Amino acid sequence: MSNKAGNLKLAYTALENELSFSCAGTTENAWLEACVKRLNDLISNDFNRLVQVLYRLDVSESKLKSLLEDSSQAKTTGAAEIICKLIIERQIQKIKTKEAYRRDEDISEEEKW
């Protein structure tokens, strides 16, 4: 499994837990569809929970607002899909950061500051 695929799998698993849903499909499209469905449900029925999840996942509020306000983006993509993509992007950033710090642990104590 490539590193990118591994990172996506880790991001998907974390989001399934955080958003309380699961996807029986194995493709990226199946997973995105399940995630978008869950996000639409939160938008319609539990917006406060959605806001809490976005805050906990550290999704950029300014970036989200900007994308949602962009009329060309909103016409071609629904709000839930935009949110889903931002969440995945943020999760992958976190995974990469953890990997970078994990590599630092492999450095001998003499070479560390």
Tab-separated table of C-alpha atoms in Angstrom:
chain	number	residue	atom	x	y	z
A	1	MET	CA	0.000	0.000	0.000
A	2	SER	CA	1.423	3.391	-0.967
A	3	ASN	CA	1.979	6.026	1.681
A	4	LYS	CA	-0.788	8.200	0.210
A	5	ALA	CA	-3.237	5.287	0.236
A	6	GLY	CA	-2.220	4.457	3.788
A	7	ASN	CA	-2.746	8.050	4.886
A	8	LEU	CA	-6.173	8.119	3.242
A	9	LYS	CA	-7.144	4.890	4.991
A	10	LEU	CA	-6.064	6.329	8.345
A	11	ALA	CA	-8.002	9.538	7.657
A	12	TYR	CA	-11.115	7.592	6.624
A	13	THR	CA	-11.027	5.405	9.722
A	14	ALA	CA	-10.627	8.406	12.029
A	15	LEU	CA	-13.515	10.194	10.352
A	16	GLU	CA	-15.807	7.192	10.492
A	17	ASN	CA	-15.238	7.141	14.244
A	18	GLU	CA	-15.553	10.909	14.677
A	19	LEU	CA	-18.688	11.275	12.550
A	20	SER	CA	-20.294	7.998	13.711
A	21	PHE	CA	-20.787	6.288	10.364
A	22	SER	CA	-19.354	3.377	8.461
A	23	CYS	CA	-18.853	2.540	4.825
A	24	ALA	CA	-19.231	-0.974	3.492
A	25	GLY	CA	-17.634	-0.023	0.160
A	26	THR	CA	-13.936	-0.299	-0.487
A	27	THR	CA	-13.488	2.456	-3.055
A	28	GLU	CA	-12.698	6.090	-2.386
A	29	ASN	CA	-15.929	7.131	-4.131
A	30	ALA	CA	-18.026	4.826	-1.936
A	31	TRP	CA	-16.388	6.239	1.167
A	32	LEU	CA	-16.853	9.855	0.025
A	33	GLU	CA	-20.502	9.161	-0.747
A	34	ALA	CA	-21.069	7.723	2.748
A	35	CYS	CA	-19.242	10.634	4.374
A	36	VAL	CA	-21.190	13.234	2.373
A	37	LYS	CA	-24.456	11.504	3.302
A	38	ARG	CA	-23.510	11.651	7.006
A	39	LEU	CA	-22.452	15.298	6.751
A	40	ASN	CA	-25.735	16.205	5.022
A	41	ASP	CA	-27.542	14.507	7.893
A	42	LEU	CA	-25.579	16.579	10.415
A	43	ILE	CA	-26.203	19.786	8.453
A	44	SER	CA	-29.948	19.100	8.446
A	45	ASN	CA	-30.475	17.524	11.862
A	46	ASP	CA	-27.588	18.279	14.235
A	47	PHE	CA	-25.711	21.360	13.096
A	48	ASN	CA	-24.255	21.966	16.567
A	49	ARG	CA	-22.606	18.527	16.508
A	50	LEU	CA	-21.175	19.286	13.073
A	51	VAL	CA	-19.672	22.536	14.345
A	52	GLN	CA	-18.193	20.713	17.344
A	53	VAL	CA	-16.666	18.042	15.092
A	54	LEU	CA	-15.173	20.651	12.760
A	55	TYR	CA	-13.696	22.479	15.737
A	56	ARG	CA	-12.301	19.275	17.269
A	57	LEU	CA	-10.785	18.245	13.934
A	58	ASP	CA	-9.261	21.722	13.578
A	59	VAL	CA	-10.766	22.470	10.161
A	60	SER	CA	-9.953	26.025	9.076
A	61	GLU	CA	-13.079	28.114	9.609
A	62	SER	CA	-11.884	30.857	7.257
A	63	LYS	CA	-11.082	28.371	4.498
A	64	LEU	CA	-14.444	26.664	4.936
A	65	LYS	CA	-16.338	29.969	4.826
A	66	SER	CA	-14.407	31.057	1.767
A	67	LEU	CA	-15.172	27.834	-0.123
A	68	LEU	CA	-18.833	27.852	0.886
A	69	GLU	CA	-19.237	31.487	-0.169
A	70	ASP	CA	-17.529	30.945	-3.532
A	71	SER	CA	-20.509	30.862	-5.886
A	72	SER	CA	-18.772	28.794	-8.576
A	73	GLN	CA	-17.680	26.203	-5.996
A	74	ALA	CA	-21.122	26.060	-4.390
A	75	LYS	CA	-22.851	25.526	-7.744
A	76	THR	CA	-20.786	22.489	-8.694
A	77	THR	CA	-20.269	20.976	-5.248
A	78	GLY	CA	-22.610	20.678	-2.291
A	79	ALA	CA	-21.702	21.985	1.148
A	80	ALA	CA	-21.289	18.485	2.563
A	81	GLU	CA	-18.809	17.522	-0.147
A	82	ILE	CA	-16.793	20.697	0.424
A	83	ILE	CA	-16.724	19.993	4.174
A	84	CYS	CA	-15.767	16.362	3.574
A	85	LYS	CA	-12.817	17.307	1.379
A	86	LEU	CA	-11.586	19.878	3.913
A	87	ILE	CA	-11.837	17.358	6.747
A	88	ILE	CA	-9.852	14.782	4.767
A	89	GLU	CA	-7.251	17.395	3.841
A	90	ARG	CA	-6.840	18.359	7.505
A	91	GLN	CA	-6.643	14.753	8.691
A	92	ILE	CA	-3.908	14.001	6.154
A	93	GLN	CA	-1.983	17.094	7.301
A	94	LYS	CA	-2.140	15.812	10.876
A	95	ILE	CA	-0.974	12.337	9.834
A	96	LYS	CA	1.977	13.792	7.931
A	97	THR	CA	2.927	15.949	10.909
A	98	LYS	CA	2.852	12.922	13.216
A	99	GLU	CA	5.009	10.974	10.766
A	100	ALA	CA	7.547	13.805	10.645
A	101	TYR	CA	7.821	13.893	14.430
A	102	ARG	CA	7.955	10.117	14.620
A	103	ARG	CA	11.009	10.180	12.340
A	104	ASP	CA	12.645	12.577	14.794
A	105	GLU	CA	12.351	9.880	17.459
A	106	ASP	CA	14.672	7.690	15.380
A	107	ILE	CA	17.497	10.196	15.865
A	108	SER	CA	20.006	9.260	18.545
A	109	GLU	CA	19.991	11.250	21.754
A	110	GLU	CA	23.456	12.644	20.927
A	111	GLU	CA	22.180	14.150	17.666
A	112	LYS	CA	19.064	15.695	19.231
A	113	TRP	CA	19.249	19.189	20.623
